[in-house]
Coordinates of N, CA and C in Angstrom, one line a residue:
M1 N 8.7 5.4 40.4 CA 8.4 6.1 39.2 C 7.1 5.7 38.6
A2 N 6.2 6.6 38.2 CA 4.9 6.3 37.7 C 5.0 5.7 36.3
K3 N 4.2 4.7 36.0 CA 4.2 4.1 34.7 C 3.6 4.9 33.7
H4 N 4.0 4.9 32.5 CA 3.4 5.6 31.3 C 2.0 4.9 31.1
P5 N 0.9 5.7 30.8 CA -0.4 5.1 30.7 C -0.4 4.0 29.7
L6 N 0.3 4.0 28.6 CA 0.3 2.9 27.6 C 1.0 1.7 28.2
H7 N 2.0 1.8 29.1 CA 2.6 0.7 29.7 C 1.5 0.0 30.6
H8 N 0.8 0.8 31.3 CA -0.3 0.3 32.2 C -1.4 -0.4 31.4
F9 N -1.7 0.2 30.2 CA -2.7 -0.4 29.3 C -2.2 -1.8 28.9
I10 N -1.0 -1.9 28.5 CA -0.4 -3.2 28.0 C -0.5 -4.2 29.1
A11 N -0.3 -3.8 30.4 CA -0.4 -4.8 31.5 C -1.8 -5.3 31.7
L12 N -2.8 -4.6 31.3 CA -4.2 -5.0 31.4 C -4.7 -5.8 30.3
C13 N -4.0 -5.8 29.1 CA -4.6 -6.4 27.9 C -4.2 -7.9 27.9
C14 N -5.0 -8.6 27.1 CA -4.7 -10.0 26.8 C -3.8 -10.0 25.6
A15 N -3.1 -11.2 25.4 CA -2.1 -11.2 24.4 C -2.4 -11.9 23.1
T16 N -3.6 -11.7 22.6 CA -4.0 -12.2 21.3 C -4.7 -11.2 20.5
L17 N -4.5 -11.2 19.2 CA -5.1 -10.2 18.3 C -6.3 -10.8 17.6
P18 N -7.4 -10.1 17.4 CA -8.5 -10.7 16.7 C -8.2 -11.0 15.2
L19 N -7.2 -10.3 14.6 CA -6.9 -10.6 13.2 C -6.1 -11.9 13.1
F20 N -5.7 -12.6 14.2 CA -5.0 -13.8 14.2 C -5.9 -15.0 13.9
A21 N -5.5 -15.8 13.0 CA -6.3 -17.0 12.6 C -6.2 -18.1 13.6
S22 N -7.4 -18.8 13.8 CA -7.3 -19.9 14.7 C -6.7 -21.1 14.0
A23 N -6.4 -22.2 14.7 CA -5.8 -23.3 14.1 C -6.6 -23.9 13.0
A24 N -7.9 -23.9 13.2 CA -8.8 -24.4 12.1 C -8.8 -23.6 10.9
D25 N -8.8 -22.2 11.1 CA -8.7 -21.3 9.9 C -7.4 -21.5 9.2
A26 N -6.3 -21.7 9.9 CA -5.0 -21.8 9.3 C -4.9 -23.1 8.4
A27 N -5.6 -24.1 8.9 CA -5.6 -25.4 8.1 C -6.5 -25.3 6.9
S28 N -7.5 -24.4 6.9 CA -8.4 -24.4 5.8 C -8.0 -23.4 4.7
A29 N -7.2 -22.4 5.0 CA -6.8 -21.5 3.9 C -5.4 -20.9 4.2
P30 N -4.6 -20.7 3.2 CA -3.2 -20.1 3.4 C -3.3 -18.7 3.9
A31 N -2.4 -18.4 4.8 CA -2.4 -17.0 5.4 C -1.9 -16.0 4.3
S32 N -2.4 -14.8 4.4 CA -1.9 -13.8 3.5 C -1.7 -12.5 4.2
E33 N -0.8 -11.6 3.8 CA -0.5 -10.4 4.5 C -1.7 -9.4 4.3
K34 N -1.9 -8.7 5.4 CA -2.9 -7.6 5.4 C -2.4 -6.4 6.0
I35 N -3.1 -5.3 5.9 CA -2.7 -4.1 6.6 C -3.3 -4.0 8.0
A36 N -2.4 -3.9 9.0 CA -2.9 -3.8 10.4 C -2.6 -2.3 10.8
R37 N -3.6 -1.7 11.4 CA -3.6 -0.3 11.8 C -3.7 -0.2 13.3
G38 N -2.8 0.6 14.0 CA -2.9 0.7 15.4 C -1.7 1.5 15.9
L39 N -1.5 1.4 17.2 CA -0.4 2.2 17.9 C 0.8 1.3 18.2
L40 N 2.0 1.9 18.1 CA 3.2 1.1 18.3 C 4.0 1.9 19.4
L41 N 4.5 1.1 20.4 CA 5.4 1.7 21.4 C 6.5 0.8 21.6
Q42 N 7.6 1.3 22.2 CA 8.8 0.6 22.5 C 8.7 0.4 24.0
H43 N 8.9 -0.9 24.5 CA 8.9 -1.2 25.9 C 9.8 -2.3 26.2
A44 N 10.7 -2.0 27.1 CA 11.7 -3.0 27.6 C 12.5 -3.7 26.4
G45 N 12.8 -2.8 25.4 CA 13.6 -3.3 24.3 C 12.8 -4.0 23.2
R46 N 11.5 -4.0 23.4 CA 10.6 -4.7 22.4 C 9.7 -3.6 21.8
M47 N 9.2 -3.9 20.6 CA 8.2 -3.1 19.9 C 6.8 -3.8 20.1
I48 N 5.9 -3.1 20.7 CA 4.5 -3.6 21.0 C 3.5 -2.9 20.2
F49 N 2.6 -3.7 19.5 CA 1.6 -3.2 18.6 C 0.2 -3.4 19.2
T50 N -0.6 -2.4 19.3 CA -2.0 -2.4 19.7 C -2.9 -2.0 18.6
P51 N -3.7 -2.9 18.1 CA -4.6 -2.6 16.9 C -5.7 -1.6 17.4
C52 N -6.1 -0.7 16.4 CA -7.1 0.3 16.7 C -8.4 -0.4 17.1
R53 N -9.1 0.2 18.1 CA -10.4 -0.2 18.6 C -10.4 -1.6 19.2
E54 N -9.2 -2.1 19.7 CA -9.1 -3.4 20.3 C -8.3 -3.2 21.6
R55 N -8.7 -3.9 22.7 CA -7.9 -3.9 23.9 C -7.0 -5.1 24.0
T56 N -6.2 -5.2 23.0 CA -5.3 -6.3 22.9 C -3.9 -5.8 22.4
Y57 N -2.9 -6.6 22.5 CA -1.6 -6.2 22.1 C -0.8 -7.4 21.6
V58 N 0.3 -7.2 20.9 CA 1.1 -8.3 20.4 C 2.5 -7.7 20.2
Q59 N 3.5 -8.6 20.3 CA 4.9 -8.2 20.0 C 5.1 -8.1 18.5
L60 N 5.9 -7.1 18.0 CA 6.1 -6.9 16.6 C 7.5 -7.6 16.2
E61 N 7.5 -8.2 15.1 CA 8.7 -8.8 14.5 C 8.9 -8.2 13.1
D62 N 10.0 -7.5 13.0 CA 10.4 -6.8 11.8 C 11.1 -7.8 10.8
T63 N 10.4 -8.1 9.7 CA 11.0 -9.0 8.7 C 11.5 -8.3 7.5
S64 N 11.6 -7.0 7.5 CA 12.0 -6.2 6.4 C 13.6 -6.4 6.2
P65 N 14.1 -6.2 5.0 CA 15.6 -6.4 4.8 C 16.4 -5.5 5.8
D66 N 17.3 -6.2 6.5 CA 18.1 -5.5 7.5 C 17.3 -4.7 8.5
Q67 N 16.1 -5.1 8.7 CA 15.2 -4.5 9.7 C 15.2 -3.0 9.5
Q68 N 15.1 -2.6 8.2 CA 15.1 -1.1 7.9 C 13.8 -0.4 8.4
L69 N 12.7 -1.2 8.6 CA 11.5 -0.5 9.2 C 11.7 0.0 10.6
S70 N 12.3 -0.9 11.4 CA 12.6 -0.5 12.8 C 13.5 0.7 12.9
A71 N 14.5 0.8 12.0 CA 15.4 1.9 12.0 C 14.7 3.2 11.6
A72 N 13.8 3.0 10.6 CA 13.1 4.2 10.1 C 12.1 4.7 11.1
L73 N 11.5 3.8 11.9 CA 10.5 4.2 12.9 C 11.2 4.9 14.1
V74 N 12.4 4.4 14.4 CA 13.1 5.1 15.5 C 13.5 6.5 15.0
K75 N 13.9 6.6 13.8 CA 14.3 7.9 13.3 C 13.1 8.8 13.2
L76 N 11.9 8.3 13.0 CA 10.7 9.1 13.0 C 10.4 9.6 14.4
G77 N 10.8 8.8 15.4 CA 10.5 9.3 16.8 C 10.1 8.2 17.8
L78 N 10.0 7.0 17.3 CA 9.6 5.9 18.3 C 10.6 5.8 19.4
A79 N 10.2 5.8 20.6 CA 11.1 5.6 21.8 C 10.2 5.3 23.0
E80 N 10.8 5.0 24.1 CA 10.1 4.7 25.3 C 9.3 6.0 25.6
N81 N 8.0 5.7 25.9 CA 7.0 6.8 26.2 C 6.7 7.7 25.0
K82 N 7.1 7.3 23.8 CA 6.8 8.1 22.6 C 6.2 7.1 21.5
P83 N 5.0 6.8 21.6 CA 4.3 5.9 20.7 C 4.1 6.5 19.3
L84 N 3.8 5.7 18.3 CA 3.4 6.2 17.0 C 2.1 5.6 16.5
Y85 N 1.4 6.2 15.6 CA 0.4 5.6 14.9 C 1.0 4.9 13.7
V86 N 0.7 3.7 13.4 CA 1.3 3.0 12.3 C 0.3 2.1 11.5
E87 N 0.6 1.9 10.3 CA -0.2 1.0 9.4 C 0.9 0.1 8.8
F88 N 0.8 -1.2 9.2 CA 1.8 -2.2 8.7 C 1.2 -3.2 7.7
T89 N 2.0 -3.6 6.8 CA 1.7 -4.8 6.0 C 2.3 -6.0 6.7
G90 N 1.5 -6.9 7.1 CA 2.1 -8.0 7.9 C 1.2 -9.3 8.0
L91 N 1.7 -10.2 8.7 CA 1.1 -11.5 8.9 C 1.0 -11.8 10.4
A92 N -0.1 -12.1 10.9 CA -0.3 -12.4 12.3 C 0.0 -13.9 12.5
E93 N 0.9 -14.2 13.4 CA 1.2 -15.6 13.8 C 1.3 -15.7 15.3
A94 N 0.6 -16.7 15.8 CA 0.6 -17.0 17.3 C 0.5 -15.7 18.1
D95 N 1.6 -15.3 18.8 CA 1.6 -14.2 19.7 C 2.3 -13.0 19.1
R96 N 2.5 -12.9 17.8 CA 3.3 -11.8 17.3 C 2.7 -11.4 15.9
L97 N 3.1 -10.2 15.5 CA 2.7 -9.7 14.2 C 4.0 -9.5 13.4
K98 N 4.2 -10.3 12.3 CA 5.4 -10.3 11.5 C 5.1 -9.3 10.4
V99 N 5.9 -8.2 10.4 CA 5.6 -7.1 9.4 C 6.8 -7.1 8.4
S100 N 6.4 -6.9 7.1 CA 7.3 -6.9 6.0 C 7.5 -5.5 5.5
W101 N 6.5 -4.6 5.6 CA 6.6 -3.3 5.1 C 5.6 -2.4 5.9
I102 N 5.8 -1.1 5.6 CA 4.9 -0.1 6.3 C 4.1 0.6 5.2
N103 N 2.9 0.9 5.6 CA 2.0 1.7 4.7 C 2.1 3.2 5.1
F104 N 2.0 3.5 6.4 CA 1.9 4.9 6.8 C 2.2 4.9 8.3
A105 N 2.9 5.9 8.8 CA 3.2 6.1 10.2 C 3.2 7.6 10.5
H106 N 2.8 8.0 11.7 CA 2.7 9.4 12.1 C 3.0 9.5 13.5
T107 N 3.7 10.6 13.9 CA 4.1 10.9 15.3 C 2.9 11.2 16.2
D108 N 1.7 11.5 15.6 CA 0.5 11.7 16.4 C -0.1 10.3 16.7
A109 N 0.1 9.8 17.9 CA -0.3 8.5 18.2 C -1.8 8.4 18.5
R110 N -2.6 8.6 17.5 CA -4.1 8.4 17.5 C -4.5 7.7 16.3
C111 N -5.5 6.8 16.5 CA -6.0 6.0 15.3 C -6.7 7.0 14.4
Q112 N -6.6 6.7 13.1 CA -7.1 7.6 12.1 C -8.2 6.9 11.3
A113 N -9.2 7.6 10.8 CA -10.2 7.0 10.0 C -10.2 7.6 8.6
S114 N -10.7 6.8 7.6 CA -10.7 7.3 6.2 C -12.0 8.0 6.0
A115 N -11.9 9.2 5.3 CA -13.1 9.9 5.0 C -13.9 9.3 3.8
N116 N -13.1 8.5 3.0 CA -13.7 7.9 1.8 C -13.4 6.4 1.7
P117 N -14.3 5.5 2.0 CA -14.1 4.1 2.0 C -13.7 3.5 0.7
D118 N -14.0 4.2 -0.4 CA -13.7 3.7 -1.8 C -12.3 4.1 -2.2
E119 N -11.6 4.9 -1.4 CA -10.3 5.4 -1.8 C -9.2 4.3 -1.8
K120 N -8.5 4.1 -2.9 CA -7.5 3.1 -3.1 C -6.1 3.6 -2.7
W121 N -5.8 4.8 -3.1 CA -4.5 5.4 -2.8 C -4.6 6.9 -2.6
R122 N -3.6 7.4 -1.8 CA -3.5 8.8 -1.6 C -2.0 9.1 -1.7
A123 N -1.7 10.3 -2.2 CA -0.4 10.8 -2.3 C -0.3 12.3 -2.1
L124 N 0.9 12.8 -1.7 CA 1.1 14.2 -1.5 C 2.5 14.6 -1.8
G125 N 2.7 15.8 -2.0 CA 4.1 16.3 -2.3 C 4.2 17.8 -2.0
A126 N 5.4 18.3 -2.3 CA 5.6 19.7 -2.0 C 6.4 20.3 -3.2
A127 N 6.5 21.7 -3.2 CA 7.2 22.4 -4.2 C 6.8 22.1 -5.6
P128 N 5.6 22.3 -6.1 CA 4.5 22.9 -5.3 C 3.7 21.9 -4.5
D129 N 2.9 22.4 -3.5 CA 2.1 21.5 -2.7 C 1.0 20.9 -3.5
W130 N 0.9 19.6 -3.4 CA -0.2 18.9 -4.1 C -0.7 17.6 -3.3
T131 N -1.9 17.2 -3.6 CA -2.5 16.0 -3.0 C -3.2 15.3 -4.1
M132 N -3.2 13.9 -4.0 CA -3.9 13.1 -4.9 C -4.8 12.1 -4.2
H133 N -6.0 11.9 -4.7 CA -6.9 10.8 -4.2 C -7.3 10.0 -5.3
L134 N -7.2 8.7 -5.2 CA -7.5 7.7 -6.3 C -8.4 6.6 -5.8
S135 N -9.5 6.5 -6.6 CA -10.4 5.3 -6.4 C -10.5 4.6 -7.7
E136 N -11.3 3.5 -7.7 CA -11.5 2.8 -9.0 C -12.3 3.6 -10.0
Q137 N -13.1 4.6 -9.5 CA -13.9 5.3 -10.4 C -13.3 6.6 -10.9
Q138 N -12.4 7.2 -10.1 CA -11.9 8.5 -10.6 C -10.6 8.9 -9.8
V139 N -9.9 9.9 -10.3 CA -8.7 10.4 -9.6 C -9.0 11.9 -9.4
R140 N -8.5 12.4 -8.3 CA -8.7 13.8 -8.0 C -7.3 14.4 -7.6
L141 N -6.9 15.4 -8.3 CA -5.6 16.0 -8.0 C -5.7 17.5 -7.7
N142 N -5.2 17.9 -6.5 CA -5.2 19.3 -6.1 C -3.8 19.8 -6.0
E143 N -3.5 20.8 -6.8 CA -2.2 21.4 -6.9 C -2.2 22.9 -6.6
A144 N -1.4 23.3 -5.7 CA -1.4 24.7 -5.3 C -1.3 25.7 -6.5
G145 N -2.3 26.6 -6.6 CA -2.3 27.6 -7.6 C -2.9 27.1 -8.9
Q146 N -3.5 25.9 -8.9 CA -4.1 25.3 -10.1 C -5.5 24.9 -9.8
P147 N -6.4 24.9 -10.8 CA -7.7 24.4 -10.6 C -7.7 22.9 -10.4
E148 N -8.7 22.4 -9.6 CA -8.7 20.9 -9.3 C -8.8 20.1 -10.6
F149 N -8.0 19.0 -10.6 CA -8.0 18.1 -11.8 C -8.8 16.9 -11.4
R150 N -9.8 16.5 -12.2 CA -10.5 15.3 -12.0 C -10.6 14.5 -13.3
H151 N -10.5 13.2 -13.2 CA -10.7 12.4 -14.4 C -11.3 11.0 -14.0
H152 N -12.3 10.6 -14.8 CA -13.0 9.3 -14.5 C -12.5 8.1 -15.4
E153 N -11.5 8.4 -16.3 CA -11.0 7.3 -17.0 C -9.6 6.9 -16.4
V154 N -9.6 6.0 -15.5 CA -8.4 5.6 -14.8 C -8.2 4.1 -14.9
V155 N -7.0 3.7 -15.2 CA -6.6 2.2 -15.2 C -5.5 2.0 -14.2
I156 N -5.7 1.1 -13.3 CA -4.7 0.9 -12.2 C -4.1 -0.5 -12.4
A157 N -2.8 -0.6 -12.6 CA -2.2 -1.9 -12.7 C -1.2 -2.1 -11.5
A158 N -1.6 -2.9 -10.6 CA -0.9 -3.0 -9.3 C -0.1 -4.2 -9.3
G159 N 1.2 -4.0 -8.9 CA 2.1 -5.1 -8.7 C 2.6 -5.1 -7.2
S160 N 3.5 -6.0 -6.9 CA 4.0 -6.0 -5.5 C 4.9 -4.9 -5.2
A161 N 5.6 -4.3 -6.1 CA 6.5 -3.2 -5.9 C 6.2 -1.9 -6.6
T162 N 5.4 -2.0 -7.6 CA 5.0 -0.8 -8.3 C 3.5 -0.8 -8.6
V163 N 2.9 0.4 -8.8 CA 1.5 0.6 -9.2 C 1.6 1.6 -10.3
A164 N 1.2 1.1 -11.5 CA 1.1 2.0 -12.7 C -0.3 2.5 -12.9
I165 N -0.4 3.8 -13.0 CA -1.8 4.5 -13.1 C -1.8 5.2 -14.5
T166 N -2.7 4.8 -15.3 CA -2.9 5.5 -16.6 C -4.2 6.4 -16.5
V167 N -4.0 7.7 -16.7 CA -5.1 8.6 -16.6 C -5.5 9.2 -17.9
G168 N -6.7 8.8 -18.4 CA -7.2 9.3 -19.7 C -6.9 8.3 -20.8
K169 N -7.5 8.5 -21.9 CA -7.3 7.6 -23.1 C -6.6 8.4 -24.2
E170 N -7.0 9.6 -24.5 CA -6.3 10.4 -25.5 C -5.2 11.2 -24.8
Q171 N -4.0 11.0 -25.3 CA -2.8 11.6 -24.6 C -2.8 11.3 -23.1
P172 N -2.8 10.0 -22.7 CA -2.9 9.6 -21.3 C -1.7 10.0 -20.5
E173 N -1.9 10.3 -19.3 CA -0.8 10.6 -18.3 C -0.4 9.4 -17.6
Q174 N 0.9 9.2 -17.4 CA 1.4 8.0 -16.8 C 1.9 8.4 -15.4
W175 N 1.2 7.8 -14.4 CA 1.6 8.1 -13.0 C 2.1 6.7 -12.4
Q176 N 3.1 6.8 -11.5 CA 3.6 5.6 -10.9 C 3.9 5.7 -9.4
L177 N 3.5 4.7 -8.7 CA 3.8 4.5 -7.2 C 4.9 3.4 -7.1
T178 N 5.9 3.6 -6.3 CA 7.0 2.7 -6.2 C 7.2 2.4 -4.7
R179 N 7.3 1.1 -4.3 CA 7.4 0.7 -2.9 C 8.8 1.1 -2.4
Q180 N 8.8 2.2 -1.7 CA 10.1 2.8 -1.2 C 9.8 3.7 -0.1
L181 N 10.5 3.6 1.0 CA 10.3 4.5 2.2 C 10.4 5.9 1.8
C182 N 9.4 6.8 2.3 CA 9.3 8.2 1.9 C 9.0 9.0 3.1
R183 N 9.7 10.0 3.5 CA 9.5 10.9 4.6 C 8.8 12.2 4.2
S184 N 7.8 12.6 5.0 CA 7.2 13.9 4.7 C 8.1 15.0 4.9
Q185 N 7.8 16.2 4.3 CA 8.7 17.3 4.4 C 8.8 17.8 5.8
D186 N 7.7 17.7 6.6 CA 7.7 18.2 8.0 C 8.3 17.2 9.0
K187 N 8.7 16.0 8.5 CA 9.4 15.0 9.2 C 8.4 14.3 10.3
N188 N 7.1 14.5 10.2 CA 6.2 13.9 11.1 C 5.6 12.6 10.6
S189 N 5.7 12.3 9.3 CA 5.1 11.1 8.7 C 6.1 10.3 7.9
L190 N 5.8 9.0 7.9 CA 6.6 8.1 7.1 C 5.7 7.3 6.2
F191 N 6.0 7.1 5.0 CA 5.2 6.4 4.0 C 5.9 5.2 3.4
G192 N 5.2 4.2 2.9 CA 5.8 3.1 2.3 C 6.0 3.2 0.8
W193 N 5.5 4.3 0.2 CA 5.6 4.4 -1.3 C 6.0 5.8 -1.7
Q194 N 6.7 5.8 -2.8 CA 7.0 7.1 -3.5 C 6.1 7.3 -4.7
A195 N 5.8 8.5 -5.0 CA 4.9 8.8 -6.1 C 5.6 9.7 -7.1
E196 N 5.3 9.4 -8.4 CA 5.8 10.2 -9.5 C 4.7 10.4 -10.5
L197 N 4.2 11.6 -10.6 CA 3.0 11.9 -11.5 C 3.6 12.7 -12.7
R198 N 3.6 12.1 -13.8 CA 4.1 12.8 -15.0 C 2.9 13.5 -15.7
R199 N 3.0 14.8 -15.6 CA 1.9 15.7 -16.1 C 2.5 16.5 -17.3
P200 N 1.6 17.1 -18.1 CA 2.1 17.9 -19.2 C 3.0 19.0 -18.8
G201 N 4.3 18.9 -19.2 CA 5.3 19.9 -18.9 C 5.9 19.8 -17.6
K202 N 5.6 18.8 -16.7 CA 6.2 18.8 -15.4 C 6.0 17.4 -14.8
V203 N 6.7 17.1 -13.7 CA 6.6 15.9 -13.0 C 6.4 16.2 -11.5
L204 N 5.4 15.7 -10.9 CA 5.1 15.9 -9.5 C 5.7 14.7 -8.7
R205 N 6.5 14.9 -7.7 CA 7.0 13.8 -6.9 C 6.6 14.0 -5.4
G206 N 6.4 12.9 -4.8 CA 6.1 12.9 -3.3 C 5.9 11.5 -2.8
C207 N 5.1 11.4 -1.7 CA 4.9 10.1 -1.0 C 3.5 9.7 -1.2
A208 N 3.3 8.3 -1.0 CA 2.0 7.8 -1.2 C 1.7 6.7 -0.2
W209 N 0.4 6.4 0.0 CA 0.1 5.3 0.9 C -1.3 4.7 0.5
Q210 N -1.5 3.5 0.9 CA -2.7 2.8 0.5 C -3.9 3.2 1.3
G211 N -5.1 3.3 0.6 CA -6.3 3.7 1.3 C -6.9 2.6 2.1
Y212 N -8.1 2.8 2.5 CA -8.8 1.8 3.4 C -9.7 0.9 2.6

């Protein structure tokens, strides 16, 4: 039986990630979690992660409560010969990537690039369809059937599990992102955050993920 191209790719790669700290680096500074972006596949009962633009791979270790990330990724579609594009919050150690949460995952297994390097957060929802782009300088909200909303007075208070966003000074709007798994309506994407945007006369709800 012919091997899947990604299985062949793994066999050719070396087993260290460039985001892994050397022994000297580890001694000089404490390790901190970062977002790792790449492709994830299931092979021989293990989850293998390959970072974007690198010919390397590493085994994935799910450290989330009850390994809920693994279960959610399998539900999204992860399987033998069915890789995903994923963005993990994790810590690289030795020959593995220990992940505690997910930022974004998609069934289209191709690395994605950000159109706006200043973008801090993105969010989207349905009924009605809407998208939100947030940077330190402004927020932009597009809602179906409504003119585009832009505001340059934005205060972001970020915690480990919630992000509070205050938009405007006079009669400010309170928006919040909460660390909670969120599935897109088309079932092709998984996000690590839920969004709730309290607007005049309504509340927009959807999914969110961290920018680049």
